[in-house]
Short mmCIF file of C-alpha atoms and ligand atoms in Angstrom, two decimals:
data_model
loop_
_atom_site.label_atom_id
_atom_site.label_comp_id
_atom_site.label_asym_id
_atom_site.label_seq_id
_atom_site.Cartn_x
_atom_site.Cartn_y
_atom_site.Cartn_z
CA MET X 1 -11.60 -10.57 22.30
CA HIS X 2 -13.83 -7.78 20.63
CA ARG X 3 -16.57 -8.94 18.06
CA PHE X 4 -17.29 -6.94 14.98
CA PHE X 5 -20.13 -7.12 12.12
CA VAL X 6 -18.78 -6.22 9.07
CA SER X 7 -20.46 -4.61 6.15
CA GLN X 8 -21.24 -5.36 2.79
CA LEU X 9 -18.06 -4.13 1.34
CA ASP X 10 -16.08 -6.58 3.70
CA VAL X 11 -14.98 -10.09 3.22
CA VAL X 12 -14.41 -12.59 5.54
CA ASP X 13 -14.29 -16.16 3.99
CA ASP X 14 -12.47 -19.75 5.40
CA VAL X 15 -8.63 -18.45 5.25
CA GLN X 16 -8.36 -14.26 4.97
CA ALA X 17 -10.41 -11.26 6.11
CA LEU X 18 -10.33 -7.63 3.84
CA ILE X 19 -12.13 -4.92 5.42
CA CYS X 20 -12.80 -1.78 2.92
CA SER X 21 -15.92 0.27 4.98
CA GLU X 22 -14.67 3.62 5.96
CA ASP X 23 -16.26 2.76 9.52
CA LEU X 24 -14.74 -0.10 10.20
CA ILE X 25 -11.41 1.14 9.18
CA HIS X 26 -12.07 4.26 11.10
CA GLN X 27 -12.78 2.15 14.11
CA PHE X 28 -9.97 -0.13 14.37
CA THR X 29 -7.28 2.50 13.75
CA LYS X 30 -8.18 5.78 15.23
CA VAL X 31 -10.39 4.50 17.61
CA LEU X 32 -8.91 1.44 19.12
CA ARG X 33 -5.68 1.81 17.77
CA PHE X 34 -5.48 -2.13 16.54
CA GLU X 35 -2.00 -2.76 15.43
CA LYS X 36 -0.33 -5.49 13.43
CA GLY X 37 -1.08 -8.88 15.44
CA GLU X 38 -4.41 -7.79 17.53
CA GLN X 39 -6.76 -10.40 17.39
CA VAL X 40 -10.69 -10.00 16.87
CA ILE X 41 -13.59 -11.93 15.94
CA LEU X 42 -15.80 -10.89 12.84
CA LEU X 43 -19.13 -12.28 11.75
CA ASN X 44 -20.53 -12.04 8.33
CA ASN X 45 -24.11 -12.69 9.37
CA SER X 46 -23.80 -16.13 8.45
CA GLY X 47 -23.91 -17.82 12.03
CA PHE X 48 -20.37 -18.34 11.57
CA GLN X 49 -17.63 -16.21 13.72
CA TYR X 50 -14.39 -16.17 12.60
CA GLU X 51 -11.35 -15.33 15.18
CA VAL X 52 -8.90 -13.30 12.76
CA GLU X 53 -5.80 -11.54 13.36
CA LEU X 54 -4.83 -8.91 11.90
CA GLN X 55 -1.62 -8.30 9.67
CA ASP X 56 -1.63 -5.28 7.65
CA LEU X 57 -3.91 -2.00 8.71
CA GLY X 58 -3.68 0.31 6.12
CA SER X 59 -5.86 3.22 5.70
CA LYS X 60 -8.03 1.84 2.80
CA LYS X 61 -7.79 -1.42 3.61
CA ILE X 62 -7.18 -3.81 6.11
CA LEU X 63 -6.02 -7.78 6.03
CA GLY X 64 -6.35 -10.36 8.15
CA LYS X 65 -5.22 -14.16 8.53
CA VAL X 66 -8.63 -16.36 9.73
CA LEU X 67 -7.45 -18.53 12.78
CA ASN X 68 -11.03 -20.67 13.39
CA LYS X 69 -14.31 -20.41 12.09
CA LYS X 70 -17.18 -21.95 14.51
CA PHE X 71 -20.27 -21.94 14.27
CA CYS X 72 -22.14 -19.28 16.67
CA GLU X 73 -24.53 -21.17 19.19
CA THR X 74 -26.15 -17.63 20.53
CA GLU X 75 -28.85 -17.70 18.04
CA LEU X 76 -32.48 -19.09 19.06
CA PRO X 77 -32.91 -22.35 17.75
CA MET X 78 -36.64 -20.68 16.02
CA LYS X 79 -37.31 -17.41 14.00
CA LEU X 80 -39.18 -14.95 16.84
CA VAL X 81 -40.34 -11.97 15.35
CA VAL X 82 -41.59 -8.86 16.85
CA ALA X 83 -43.85 -6.93 14.94
CA GLN X 84 -44.09 -3.61 17.38
CA ALA X 85 -46.81 -0.96 16.71
CA ILE X 86 -44.58 1.91 15.99
CA LEU X 87 -44.57 4.01 19.35
CA LYS X 88 -44.65 8.04 19.40
CA ASN X 89 -42.15 7.97 21.65
CA MET X 90 -38.67 7.11 19.75
CA GLU X 91 -36.67 6.70 22.79
CA ARG X 92 -38.54 3.58 24.34
CA LEU X 93 -38.87 2.14 20.90
CA GLU X 94 -35.25 1.87 21.11
CA TRP X 95 -34.77 0.76 23.98
CA MET X 96 -37.06 -2.06 22.76
CA PHE X 97 -34.51 -2.80 20.06
CA GLN X 98 -32.35 -3.26 22.15
CA LYS X 99 -33.47 -5.33 24.71
CA GLY X 100 -34.93 -7.40 22.05
CA THR X 101 -31.73 -8.10 20.06
CA GLU X 102 -30.17 -9.08 23.63
CA LEU X 103 -32.67 -11.49 24.09
CA GLY X 104 -32.54 -13.10 20.31
CA VAL X 105 -35.38 -11.79 18.14
CA SER X 106 -34.80 -12.57 14.72
CA ALA X 107 -36.75 -9.85 13.05
CA PHE X 108 -38.77 -6.49 13.79
CA ILE X 109 -41.25 -5.41 11.67
CA PRO X 110 -43.10 -1.56 12.99
CA LEU X 111 -46.69 -2.36 12.92
CA LEU X 112 -48.90 0.93 11.75
CA SER X 113 -52.36 -0.44 13.87
CA ASP X 114 -55.70 1.88 14.13
CA ARG X 115 -53.96 4.07 17.50
CA THR X 116 -50.37 4.21 16.55
CA GLU X 117 -50.13 8.19 16.61
CA ARG X 118 -46.99 8.04 14.09
CA LYS X 119 -47.40 6.59 10.53
CA VAL X 120 -43.12 6.32 9.54
CA LEU X 121 -40.73 4.59 11.89
CA GLY X 122 -37.89 7.41 11.17
CA LYS X 123 -34.20 7.26 11.90
CA VAL X 124 -33.89 4.02 10.49
CA GLU X 125 -29.99 4.35 10.15
CA ARG X 126 -29.77 5.18 13.66
CA LEU X 127 -31.91 1.89 14.44
CA HIS X 128 -29.86 -0.50 12.42
CA ARG X 129 -26.71 0.80 14.53
CA ILE X 130 -28.57 0.31 17.29
CA LEU X 131 -29.25 -3.44 16.69
CA LYS X 132 -25.72 -4.33 15.13
CA GLU X 133 -23.96 -2.99 18.28
CA ALA X 134 -26.35 -5.13 21.02
CA ALA X 135 -25.81 -8.20 18.45
CA GLU X 136 -22.09 -7.46 18.93
CA GLN X 137 -22.59 -7.06 22.40
CA SER X 138 -24.37 -9.51 23.33
CA GLY X 139 -22.64 -12.28 21.35
CA ARG X 140 -24.83 -12.94 18.52
CA GLY X 141 -24.26 -14.37 15.74
CA LYS X 142 -26.95 -12.28 13.00
CA VAL X 143 -28.24 -8.72 13.16
CA PRO X 144 -31.62 -8.93 13.61
CA GLU X 145 -33.69 -7.41 10.26
CA LEU X 146 -35.30 -4.43 10.08
CA LEU X 147 -38.31 -5.21 8.17
CA GLU X 148 -40.15 -2.29 6.08
CA GLU X 149 -43.45 -0.61 8.32
CA LYS X 150 -46.07 -3.13 7.63
CA LYS X 151 -50.29 -2.39 8.34
CA PHE X 152 -51.97 -4.38 11.25
CA GLU X 153 -54.66 -6.41 9.43
CA LYS X 154 -51.44 -7.29 6.50
CA ILE X 155 -48.61 -8.92 8.44
CA PHE X 156 -51.52 -11.94 9.08
CA GLY X 157 -50.21 -14.05 6.15
CA GLU X 158 -51.78 -17.84 5.13
CA SER X 159 -48.46 -19.94 5.65
CA ASP X 160 -48.94 -22.38 8.20
CA GLU X 161 -45.34 -22.68 9.47
CA LYS X 162 -45.86 -19.35 11.12
CA ILE X 163 -47.69 -18.75 14.71
CA PHE X 164 -49.08 -15.32 15.34
CA VAL X 165 -49.26 -14.30 18.96
CA VAL X 166 -51.70 -10.63 19.99
CA PRO X 167 -50.80 -10.25 23.21
CA HIS X 168 -53.67 -7.54 25.20
CA PRO X 169 -54.96 -6.82 28.55
CA GLY X 170 -57.55 -9.48 29.68
CA ALA X 171 -57.31 -12.57 27.28
CA THR X 172 -57.84 -15.35 28.95
CA GLN X 173 -54.95 -17.36 28.00
CA LYS X 174 -51.47 -17.03 29.57
CA PHE X 175 -48.47 -16.76 27.40
CA SER X 176 -46.60 -18.87 29.81
CA ASP X 177 -49.17 -21.48 29.19
CA PHE X 178 -49.18 -20.83 25.40
CA CYS X 179 -45.58 -21.28 25.00
CA LYS X 180 -45.40 -24.51 27.34
CA GLU X 181 -48.38 -26.09 25.07
CA LYS X 182 -46.65 -24.75 21.18
CA LEU X 183 -43.39 -24.51 21.98
CA ALA X 184 -41.73 -27.00 24.08
CA GLY X 185 -43.05 -29.45 22.41
CA GLU X 186 -43.40 -32.90 23.94
CA ASN X 187 -40.46 -35.86 23.79
CA GLY X 188 -37.87 -32.50 23.66
CA GLU X 189 -39.05 -31.77 20.63
CA LYS X 190 -38.64 -27.49 20.22
CA PHE X 191 -40.84 -25.50 17.90
CA SER X 192 -38.43 -24.76 15.38
CA GLY X 193 -40.89 -22.43 12.95
CA GLU X 194 -41.56 -18.88 13.30
CA LEU X 195 -43.18 -16.60 15.98
CA VAL X 196 -44.79 -13.43 15.41
CA ILE X 197 -45.32 -11.70 18.15
CA CYS X 198 -47.37 -8.27 17.63
CA ILE X 199 -47.71 -5.96 20.66
CA GLY X 200 -49.93 -2.70 20.43
CA PRO X 201 -49.07 0.72 20.63
CA GLU X 202 -49.48 2.92 23.23
CA GLY X 203 -53.35 3.42 23.06
CA GLY X 204 -53.33 -0.56 23.04
CA PHE X 205 -55.08 -2.50 20.31
CA THR X 206 -58.93 -2.09 19.34
CA ASP X 207 -60.99 -4.51 19.94
CA LYS X 208 -61.71 -4.69 16.69
CA GLU X 209 -58.42 -5.31 15.27
CA VAL X 210 -58.22 -8.25 18.45
CA TYR X 211 -61.15 -9.76 16.61
CA PHE X 212 -59.67 -9.51 13.31
CA ALA X 213 -56.29 -10.93 14.55
CA GLN X 214 -58.17 -13.62 15.95
CA SER X 215 -60.20 -14.79 13.08
CA LYS X 216 -56.85 -14.71 11.26
CA GLY X 217 -55.78 -17.35 13.58
CA ALA X 218 -53.52 -15.42 15.69
CA HIS X 219 -53.46 -16.40 19.20
CA VAL X 220 -53.95 -13.41 21.97
CA VAL X 221 -52.36 -13.53 25.20
CA SER X 222 -52.02 -12.22 28.53
CA LEU X 223 -49.27 -10.83 30.58
CA GLY X 224 -50.83 -10.77 33.77
CA ASN X 225 -53.26 -8.43 35.90
CA ARG X 226 -51.44 -5.47 34.95
CA ILE X 227 -51.20 -3.35 31.75
CA LEU X 228 -47.28 -3.05 30.93
CA ARG X 229 -45.74 -0.42 28.58
CA ALA X 230 -45.42 -1.73 25.51
CA GLU X 231 -41.44 -1.28 25.15
CA THR X 232 -41.64 -4.13 28.74
CA VAL X 233 -43.77 -5.87 26.79
CA ALA X 234 -41.32 -7.37 24.01
CA MET X 235 -38.97 -7.95 26.53
CA VAL X 236 -41.15 -9.87 28.85
CA MET X 237 -42.33 -12.31 26.05
CA GLY X 238 -38.67 -12.73 24.58
CA THR X 239 -38.08 -14.01 27.95
CA ILE X 240 -40.64 -15.93 28.39
CA VAL X 241 -39.79 -17.78 24.94
CA ALA X 242 -36.39 -18.43 25.57
CA GLU X 243 -36.97 -19.55 29.24
CA THR X 244 -39.74 -21.80 27.49
CA MET X 245 -37.07 -23.28 24.41
CA GLY X 246 -34.54 -24.14 27.80
CA GLU X 247 -32.07 -21.17 27.40
CA MET X 248 -32.78 -19.41 31.02
N1 SAH P 1 -53.89 1.29 27.18
C1 SAH P 1 -53.50 0.11 26.84
C2 SAH P 1 -52.51 -0.88 27.09
C3 SAH P 1 -51.69 -0.55 26.07
S1 SAH P 1 -49.85 -1.42 26.50
C4 SAH P 1 -54.60 -0.34 27.04
O1 SAH P 1 -55.55 -0.57 28.40
O2 SAH P 1 -54.96 -1.82 26.18
C5 SAH P 1 -49.64 -1.73 25.07
C6 SAH P 1 -49.82 -3.06 24.45
O3 SAH P 1 -48.56 -3.67 25.59
C7 SAH P 1 -50.91 -3.97 24.36
O4 SAH P 1 -51.30 -3.11 23.15
C8 SAH P 1 -50.59 -4.91 24.66
O5 SAH P 1 -50.33 -5.66 23.16
C9 SAH P 1 -49.62 -5.27 25.46
N2 SAH P 1 -49.97 -5.44 27.03
C10 SAH P 1 -49.36 -4.62 28.05
N3 SAH P 1 -49.51 -4.94 29.26
C11 SAH P 1 -50.50 -6.03 28.75
C12 SAH P 1 -51.03 -7.55 29.30
N4 SAH P 1 -51.20 -7.48 30.76
N5 SAH P 1 -51.41 -8.50 28.75
C13 SAH P 1 -51.19 -8.40 27.34
N6 SAH P 1 -51.10 -7.74 27.04
C14 SAH P 1 -50.64 -6.74 27.35
#
């Protein structure tokens, strides 16, 4: 069954669905040529999914009956935030957003660091579409948030509930060991807070930035002896997190 995230113009409650957004109406009636009786899964970012039978497909609105509502089991049991320094190469960044979404990232923060060459993210609408499509395709219950650009130094808040990790080539602690220690938990009690991973740009973080992060309590970790491209890093770390949480 096809899965669709509805927009704020649309309403899905426990009983019925009312779709008013032009995009979805166009997709349902013109692209997919759905007819009365078609069953779809609608998602409204609540973490629930609604199995809906389409009943009335008009050019201005579509009405459907909710057959079943169920909680999506596809979200990670913790919050995983990827703060990625803006890359010069937009295509690589888009790839990172897509793969991160597939792996369960809850939010992305575009970071500005000493060596970021591009200072604005740009193409935000396109990026939102990439996140939404990747979330639909991978069966997620929520579309990851795309937050405002933030300076690297400003990301380290005072909150005790967040753990910050900065991958940096040459660090002594392995990320997999960090995960075993901090996320896996003893007696099967898994981490349920927020893990923020800060990844450098093509030119990496400066030593000064790494010391600063450390002074704010961030854990500096290694992903092995080879230098990975920035966009590979989110994927590798997301995989290790999911594996630690017992998902893979
Ligand atoms: N030229 C840079 C590498 C940049 S790679 C340098 O030599 O430092 C981009 C980012 O990916 C880095 O800032 C770091 O956050 C992460 N990264 C890449 N390979 C890594 C590794 N083996 N261990 C830890 N972090 C790594």
